[in-house]
């Protein structure tokens, strides 16, 4: 049966992925600044903290949150190792998230990428309204260049957290989404920010 979302206000937490090595960027893009001077990672975290009930950021094992300019009260999860794929980072993050007190009663977790601060707050609220423990909610922006591809954040209902906790390698959560297509809900949003990330320094403008 297709997922239809919940009837009451869902509780959704955010998981910001920021353990990548920024190879295409040429340096650690988490330290990069946007055109308005705001640090890239901090801008994404501010978006998450403003719109979701609690926020965790996933960093590299050797990272010092203070050196990244993060607030002392930010919830930090460390990925296992320094040169790992997105799947391994997600697996470790969801394994840890299931033990976090602040996430104990959450219906879903929004997976956000640390270099995507341009997602509209309205999009975040719209996705939250559709969240459910047994749903995977994906935003889609209808422009020809995106070819119908969903963007971020993707909200994973709590029922999928144990499966996500088993991920490893570079594949990310794409296979989980594919295997549970009947539980997926695609939400149309008027927001190109769901596809805008930073691969090179030019992407900061």
PDB file of C-alpha atoms in Angstrom:
ATOM      1  CA  UNK A   1       0.000   0.000   0.000  1.00  0.00           C
ATOM      2  CA  UNK A   2       1.472   3.423  -0.972  1.00  0.00           C
ATOM      3  CA  UNK A   3       2.552   5.636   1.877  1.00  0.00           C
ATOM      4  CA  UNK A   4       0.102   8.428   2.677  1.00  0.00           C
ATOM      5  CA  UNK A   5       1.900  10.181   5.512  1.00  0.00           C
ATOM      6  CA  UNK A   6       0.672  10.829   9.022  1.00  0.00           C
ATOM      7  CA  UNK A   7      -2.476  12.512  10.348  1.00  0.00           C
ATOM      8  CA  UNK A   8      -0.847  14.338  13.292  1.00  0.00           C
ATOM      9  CA  UNK A   9       2.151  16.660  13.377  1.00  0.00           C
ATOM     10  CA  UNK A  10       5.206  14.433  12.857  1.00  0.00           C
ATOM     11  CA  UNK A  11       8.388  14.825  14.890  1.00  0.00           C
ATOM     12  CA  UNK A  12      11.379  14.989  12.550  1.00  0.00           C
ATOM     13  CA  UNK A  13      15.067  15.349  13.394  1.00  0.00           C
ATOM     14  CA  UNK A  14      17.881  16.262  10.985  1.00  0.00           C
ATOM     15  CA  UNK A  15      21.050  14.372  10.111  1.00  0.00           C
ATOM     16  CA  UNK A  16      23.544  16.634   8.312  1.00  0.00           C
ATOM     17  CA  UNK A  17      26.200  14.677   6.416  1.00  0.00           C
ATOM     18  CA  UNK A  18      29.571  16.473   6.536  1.00  0.00           C
ATOM     19  CA  UNK A  19      32.247  13.767   6.616  1.00  0.00           C
ATOM     20  CA  UNK A  20      33.230  13.843   2.931  1.00  0.00           C
ATOM     21  CA  UNK A  21      36.731  14.690   1.708  1.00  0.00           C
ATOM     22  CA  UNK A  22      35.776  17.474  -0.758  1.00  0.00           C
ATOM     23  CA  UNK A  23      38.079  16.074  -3.458  1.00  0.00           C
ATOM     24  CA  UNK A  24      36.409  17.931  -6.335  1.00  0.00           C
ATOM     25  CA  UNK A  25      36.418  21.198  -4.384  1.00  0.00           C
ATOM     26  CA  UNK A  26      40.190  21.098  -3.931  1.00  0.00           C
ATOM     27  CA  UNK A  27      40.189  21.906  -0.203  1.00  0.00           C
ATOM     28  CA  UNK A  28      37.960  21.350   2.821  1.00  0.00           C
ATOM     29  CA  UNK A  29      34.783  23.058   1.643  1.00  0.00           C
ATOM     30  CA  UNK A  30      33.288  22.967   5.117  1.00  0.00           C
ATOM     31  CA  UNK A  31      35.532  25.986   5.843  1.00  0.00           C
ATOM     32  CA  UNK A  32      34.432  27.788   2.674  1.00  0.00           C
ATOM     33  CA  UNK A  33      32.284  30.884   2.859  1.00  0.00           C
ATOM     34  CA  UNK A  34      29.224  31.753   0.835  1.00  0.00           C
ATOM     35  CA  UNK A  35      28.954  34.986  -1.125  1.00  0.00           C
ATOM     36  CA  UNK A  36      27.326  36.593   1.944  1.00  0.00           C
ATOM     37  CA  UNK A  37      30.284  35.587   4.142  1.00  0.00           C
ATOM     38  CA  UNK A  38      28.556  32.819   6.069  1.00  0.00           C
ATOM     39  CA  UNK A  39      30.467  29.525   6.476  1.00  0.00           C
ATOM     40  CA  UNK A  40      28.974  26.856   4.221  1.00  0.00           C
ATOM     41  CA  UNK A  41      28.529  24.112   6.807  1.00  0.00           C
ATOM     42  CA  UNK A  42      27.250  26.498   9.460  1.00  0.00           C
ATOM     43  CA  UNK A  43      24.642  27.861   7.049  1.00  0.00           C
ATOM     44  CA  UNK A  44      23.338  24.335   6.409  1.00  0.00           C
ATOM     45  CA  UNK A  45      23.286  23.564  10.129  1.00  0.00           C
ATOM     46  CA  UNK A  46      21.382  26.781  10.833  1.00  0.00           C
ATOM     47  CA  UNK A  47      18.791  25.743   8.238  1.00  0.00           C
ATOM     48  CA  UNK A  48      18.435  22.356   9.904  1.00  0.00           C
ATOM     49  CA  UNK A  49      18.287  23.714  13.460  1.00  0.00           C
ATOM     50  CA  UNK A  50      15.627  26.254  12.498  1.00  0.00           C
ATOM     51  CA  UNK A  51      13.302  23.741  10.874  1.00  0.00           C
ATOM     52  CA  UNK A  52      13.778  20.386  12.604  1.00  0.00           C
ATOM     53  CA  UNK A  53      13.283  19.396  16.234  1.00  0.00           C
ATOM     54  CA  UNK A  54      16.888  18.321  16.788  1.00  0.00           C
ATOM     55  CA  UNK A  55      19.989  18.281  14.602  1.00  0.00           C
ATOM     56  CA  UNK A  56      23.042  16.029  14.392  1.00  0.00           C
ATOM     57  CA  UNK A  57      26.059  16.610  12.168  1.00  0.00           C
ATOM     58  CA  UNK A  58      28.191  13.702  10.949  1.00  0.00           C
ATOM     59  CA  UNK A  59      31.900  14.579  10.878  1.00  0.00           C
ATOM     60  CA  UNK A  60      35.134  12.743  10.135  1.00  0.00           C
ATOM     61  CA  UNK A  61      36.617  10.764  12.981  1.00  0.00           C
ATOM     62  CA  UNK A  62      39.509  13.175  13.500  1.00  0.00           C
ATOM     63  CA  UNK A  63      37.460  16.386  13.204  1.00  0.00           C
ATOM     64  CA  UNK A  64      37.393  18.970  15.958  1.00  0.00           C
ATOM     65  CA  UNK A  65      33.961  20.681  15.912  1.00  0.00           C
ATOM     66  CA  UNK A  66      35.448  23.855  17.372  1.00  0.00           C
ATOM     67  CA  UNK A  67      37.929  24.153  14.513  1.00  0.00           C
ATOM     68  CA  UNK A  68      35.001  23.938  12.098  1.00  0.00           C
ATOM     69  CA  UNK A  69      33.353  26.848  13.879  1.00  0.00           C
ATOM     70  CA  UNK A  70      30.445  24.777  15.180  1.00  0.00           C
ATOM     71  CA  UNK A  71      28.441  25.789  18.227  1.00  0.00           C
ATOM     72  CA  UNK A  72      29.503  23.893  21.373  1.00  0.00           C
ATOM     73  CA  UNK A  73      25.959  22.584  21.841  1.00  0.00           C
ATOM     74  CA  UNK A  74      25.695  20.993  18.383  1.00  0.00           C
ATOM     75  CA  UNK A  75      25.078  17.237  18.418  1.00  0.00           C
ATOM     76  CA  UNK A  76      28.056  15.526  16.759  1.00  0.00           C
ATOM     77  CA  UNK A  77      28.378  11.988  15.400  1.00  0.00           C
ATOM     78  CA  UNK A  78      31.752  10.823  14.095  1.00  0.00           C
ATOM     79  CA  UNK A  79      32.062   8.576  11.051  1.00  0.00           C
ATOM     80  CA  UNK A  80      34.283   5.490  11.499  1.00  0.00           C
ATOM     81  CA  UNK A  81      37.492   6.388   9.685  1.00  0.00           C
ATOM     82  CA  UNK A  82      38.741   9.222   7.516  1.00  0.00           C
ATOM     83  CA  UNK A  83      38.403   7.890   3.945  1.00  0.00           C
ATOM     84  CA  UNK A  84      35.030   6.181   3.725  1.00  0.00           C
ATOM     85  CA  UNK A  85      32.016   6.311   1.431  1.00  0.00           C
ATOM     86  CA  UNK A  86      28.679   7.995   2.016  1.00  0.00           C
ATOM     87  CA  UNK A  87      27.073   4.629   2.705  1.00  0.00           C
ATOM     88  CA  UNK A  88      29.452   3.917   5.576  1.00  0.00           C
ATOM     89  CA  UNK A  89      28.869   7.391   7.016  1.00  0.00           C
ATOM     90  CA  UNK A  90      25.105   6.949   6.792  1.00  0.00           C
ATOM     91  CA  UNK A  91      25.265   3.481   8.293  1.00  0.00           C
ATOM     92  CA  UNK A  92      27.266   4.670  11.278  1.00  0.00           C
ATOM     93  CA  UNK A  93      25.049   7.731  11.679  1.00  0.00           C
ATOM     94  CA  UNK A  94      21.774   5.818  11.711  1.00  0.00           C
ATOM     95  CA  UNK A  95      23.200   3.172  14.034  1.00  0.00           C
ATOM     96  CA  UNK A  96      24.151   5.933  16.469  1.00  0.00           C
ATOM     97  CA  UNK A  97      20.946   7.920  15.962  1.00  0.00           C
ATOM     98  CA  UNK A  98      18.875   5.016  17.268  1.00  0.00           C
ATOM     99  CA  UNK A  99      20.641   5.369  20.629  1.00  0.00           C
ATOM    100  CA  UNK A 100      20.255   9.156  20.965  1.00  0.00           C
ATOM    101  CA  UNK A 101      17.838  10.330  23.642  1.00  0.00           C
ATOM    102  CA  UNK A 102      16.679  13.342  21.603  1.00  0.00           C
ATOM    103  CA  UNK A 103      15.758  11.076  18.700  1.00  0.00           C
ATOM    104  CA  UNK A 104      13.988   8.419  20.738  1.00  0.00           C
ATOM    105  CA  UNK A 105      10.465   9.625  19.910  1.00  0.00           C
ATOM    106  CA  UNK A 106      11.171  10.904  16.391  1.00  0.00           C
ATOM    107  CA  UNK A 107       8.951   9.743  13.551  1.00  0.00           C
ATOM    108  CA  UNK A 108      11.584  10.390  10.883  1.00  0.00           C
ATOM    109  CA  UNK A 109      15.056  11.739  10.186  1.00  0.00           C
ATOM    110  CA  UNK A 110      15.835  14.185   7.393  1.00  0.00           C
ATOM    111  CA  UNK A 111      19.118  13.376   5.646  1.00  0.00           C
ATOM    112  CA  UNK A 112      20.697  16.666   4.573  1.00  0.00           C
ATOM    113  CA  UNK A 113      23.997  17.247   2.811  1.00  0.00           C
ATOM    114  CA  UNK A 114      26.376  19.682   4.487  1.00  0.00           C
ATOM    115  CA  UNK A 115      26.867  21.701   1.295  1.00  0.00           C
ATOM    116  CA  UNK A 116      23.175  22.407   0.574  1.00  0.00           C
ATOM    117  CA  UNK A 117      22.123  25.499   2.555  1.00  0.00           C
ATOM    118  CA  UNK A 118      19.823  26.810  -0.189  1.00  0.00           C
ATOM    119  CA  UNK A 119      16.870  24.509   0.533  1.00  0.00           C
ATOM    120  CA  UNK A 120      13.852  26.661   1.310  1.00  0.00           C
ATOM    121  CA  UNK A 121      12.531  26.574   4.911  1.00  0.00           C
ATOM    122  CA  UNK A 122       9.077  26.235   3.351  1.00  0.00           C
ATOM    123  CA  UNK A 123      10.262  23.038   1.639  1.00  0.00           C
ATOM    124  CA  UNK A 124      11.488  21.672   4.969  1.00  0.00           C
ATOM    125  CA  UNK A 125       8.121  22.378   6.593  1.00  0.00           C
ATOM    126  CA  UNK A 126       6.236  20.855   3.676  1.00  0.00           C
ATOM    127  CA  UNK A 127       8.260  17.652   3.864  1.00  0.00           C
ATOM    128  CA  UNK A 128       7.785  17.460   7.632  1.00  0.00           C
ATOM    129  CA  UNK A 129       4.005  17.643   7.152  1.00  0.00           C
ATOM    130  CA  UNK A 130       4.200  14.486   5.021  1.00  0.00           C
ATOM    131  CA  UNK A 131       6.561  12.538   7.288  1.00  0.00           C
ATOM    132  CA  UNK A 132       5.546   9.239   8.881  1.00  0.00           C
ATOM    133  CA  UNK A 133       7.419   6.449  10.644  1.00  0.00           C
ATOM    134  CA  UNK A 134       6.749   4.077   7.745  1.00  0.00           C
ATOM    135  CA  UNK A 135       7.343   6.520   4.883  1.00  0.00           C
ATOM    136  CA  UNK A 136      10.288   7.775   2.863  1.00  0.00           C
ATOM    137  CA  UNK A 137       9.565  11.343   1.736  1.00  0.00           C
ATOM    138  CA  UNK A 138      11.474  12.805  -1.223  1.00  0.00           C
ATOM    139  CA  UNK A 139      11.218  16.336  -2.657  1.00  0.00           C
ATOM    140  CA  UNK A 140      11.039  16.886  -6.418  1.00  0.00           C
ATOM    141  CA  UNK A 141      11.363  20.145  -8.334  1.00  0.00           C
ATOM    142  CA  UNK A 142       9.898  20.049 -11.827  1.00  0.00           C
ATOM    143  CA  UNK A 143      12.459  21.615 -14.130  1.00  0.00           C
ATOM    144  CA  UNK A 144      13.606  19.858 -17.329  1.00  0.00           C
ATOM    145  CA  UNK A 145      17.287  19.926 -16.336  1.00  0.00           C
ATOM    146  CA  UNK A 146      16.570  17.795 -13.251  1.00  0.00           C
ATOM    147  CA  UNK A 147      14.755  15.125 -15.324  1.00  0.00           C
ATOM    148  CA  UNK A 148      12.341  14.305 -12.529  1.00  0.00           C
ATOM    149  CA  UNK A 149      15.094  13.370 -10.064  1.00  0.00           C
ATOM    150  CA  UNK A 150      14.279  13.853  -6.360  1.00  0.00           C
ATOM    151  CA  UNK A 151      16.587  16.062  -4.302  1.00  0.00           C
ATOM    152  CA  UNK A 152      17.423  16.645  -0.649  1.00  0.00           C
ATOM    153  CA  UNK A 153      16.578  16.470   2.147  1.00  0.00           C
ATOM    154  CA  UNK A 154      15.113  12.962   2.138  1.00  0.00           C
ATOM    155  CA  UNK A 155      13.040  12.062   5.179  1.00  0.00           C
ATOM    156  CA  UNK A 156      13.383   8.448   6.314  1.00  0.00           C
ATOM    157  CA  UNK A 157      10.715   7.112   8.634  1.00  0.00           C
ATOM    158  CA  UNK A 158      11.875   5.394  11.772  1.00  0.00           C
ATOM    159  CA  UNK A 159      10.925   1.980  10.388  1.00  0.00           C
ATOM    160  CA  UNK A 160      13.872   2.241   7.968  1.00  0.00           C
ATOM    161  CA  UNK A 161      16.533   3.300  10.466  1.00  0.00           C
ATOM    162  CA  UNK A 162      17.732  -0.261  11.259  1.00  0.00           C
ATOM    163  CA  UNK A 163      18.183  -0.983   7.528  1.00  0.00           C
ATOM    164  CA  UNK A 164      19.988   2.318   6.988  1.00  0.00           C
ATOM    165  CA  UNK A 165      22.238   1.450   9.920  1.00  0.00           C
ATOM    166  CA  UNK A 166      23.599  -1.484   7.902  1.00  0.00           C
ATOM    167  CA  UNK A 167      24.779   0.618   4.946  1.00  0.00           C
ATOM    168  CA  UNK A 168      28.437   0.649   3.932  1.00  0.00           C
ATOM    169  CA  UNK A 169      30.604   1.689   1.001  1.00  0.00           C
ATOM    170  CA  UNK A 170      29.793   4.496  -1.435  1.00  0.00           C
ATOM    171  CA  UNK A 171      26.230   3.702  -2.481  1.00  0.00           C
ATOM    172  CA  UNK A 172      24.380   5.830   0.061  1.00  0.00           C
ATOM    173  CA  UNK A 173      20.679   5.229   0.661  1.00  0.00           C
ATOM    174  CA  UNK A 174      19.641   4.896  -2.986  1.00  0.00           C
ATOM    175  CA  UNK A 175      19.193   1.134  -2.767  1.00  0.00           C
ATOM    176  CA  UNK A 176      17.044   1.469   0.355  1.00  0.00           C
ATOM    177  CA  UNK A 177      14.772   3.881  -1.510  1.00  0.00           C
ATOM    178  CA  UNK A 178      14.654   1.547  -4.516  1.00  0.00           C
ATOM    179  CA  UNK A 179      13.860  -1.529  -2.446  1.00  0.00           C
ATOM    180  CA  UNK A 180      11.033   0.249  -0.627  1.00  0.00           C
ATOM    181  CA  UNK A 181       9.446   2.072  -3.543  1.00  0.00           C
ATOM    182  CA  UNK A 182       5.927   1.418  -2.253  1.00  0.00           C
ATOM    183  CA  UNK A 183       6.771   3.315   0.935  1.00  0.00           C
ATOM    184  CA  UNK A 184       8.054   6.375  -0.938  1.00  0.00           C
ATOM    185  CA  UNK A 185       6.148   9.620  -1.229  1.00  0.00           C
ATOM    186  CA  UNK A 186       7.374  12.186  -3.745  1.00  0.00           C
ATOM    187  CA  UNK A 187       6.413  15.741  -2.818  1.00  0.00           C
ATOM    188  CA  UNK A 188       6.471  18.395  -5.519  1.00  0.00           C
ATOM    189  CA  UNK A 189       8.144  21.636  -4.377  1.00  0.00           C
ATOM    190  CA  UNK A 190       8.902  24.905  -6.137  1.00  0.00           C
ATOM    191  CA  UNK A 191      12.467  24.960  -4.881  1.00  0.00           C
ATOM    192  CA  UNK A 192      15.634  24.539  -7.011  1.00  0.00           C
ATOM    193  CA  UNK A 193      17.592  24.541  -3.739  1.00  0.00           C
ATOM    194  CA  UNK A 194      16.857  20.834  -3.291  1.00  0.00           C
ATOM    195  CA  UNK A 195      19.380  20.169  -6.081  1.00  0.00           C
ATOM    196  CA  UNK A 196      21.933  22.908  -5.470  1.00  0.00           C
ATOM    197  CA  UNK A 197      25.161  21.776  -3.821  1.00  0.00           C
ATOM    198  CA  UNK A 198      28.807  22.881  -3.900  1.00  0.00           C
ATOM    199  CA  UNK A 199      31.254  20.789  -5.932  1.00  0.00           C
ATOM    200  CA  UNK A 200      33.730  23.558  -6.826  1.00  0.00           C
ATOM    201  CA  UNK A 201      34.495  27.021  -5.413  1.00  0.00           C
ATOM    202  CA  UNK A 202      32.334  28.555  -8.188  1.00  0.00           C
ATOM    203  CA  UNK A 203      29.315  26.900  -6.580  1.00  0.00           C
ATOM    204  CA  UNK A 204      29.566  29.223  -3.592  1.00  0.00           C
ATOM    205  CA  UNK A 205      28.333  32.238  -5.585  1.00  0.00           C
TER     206      UNK A 205
END
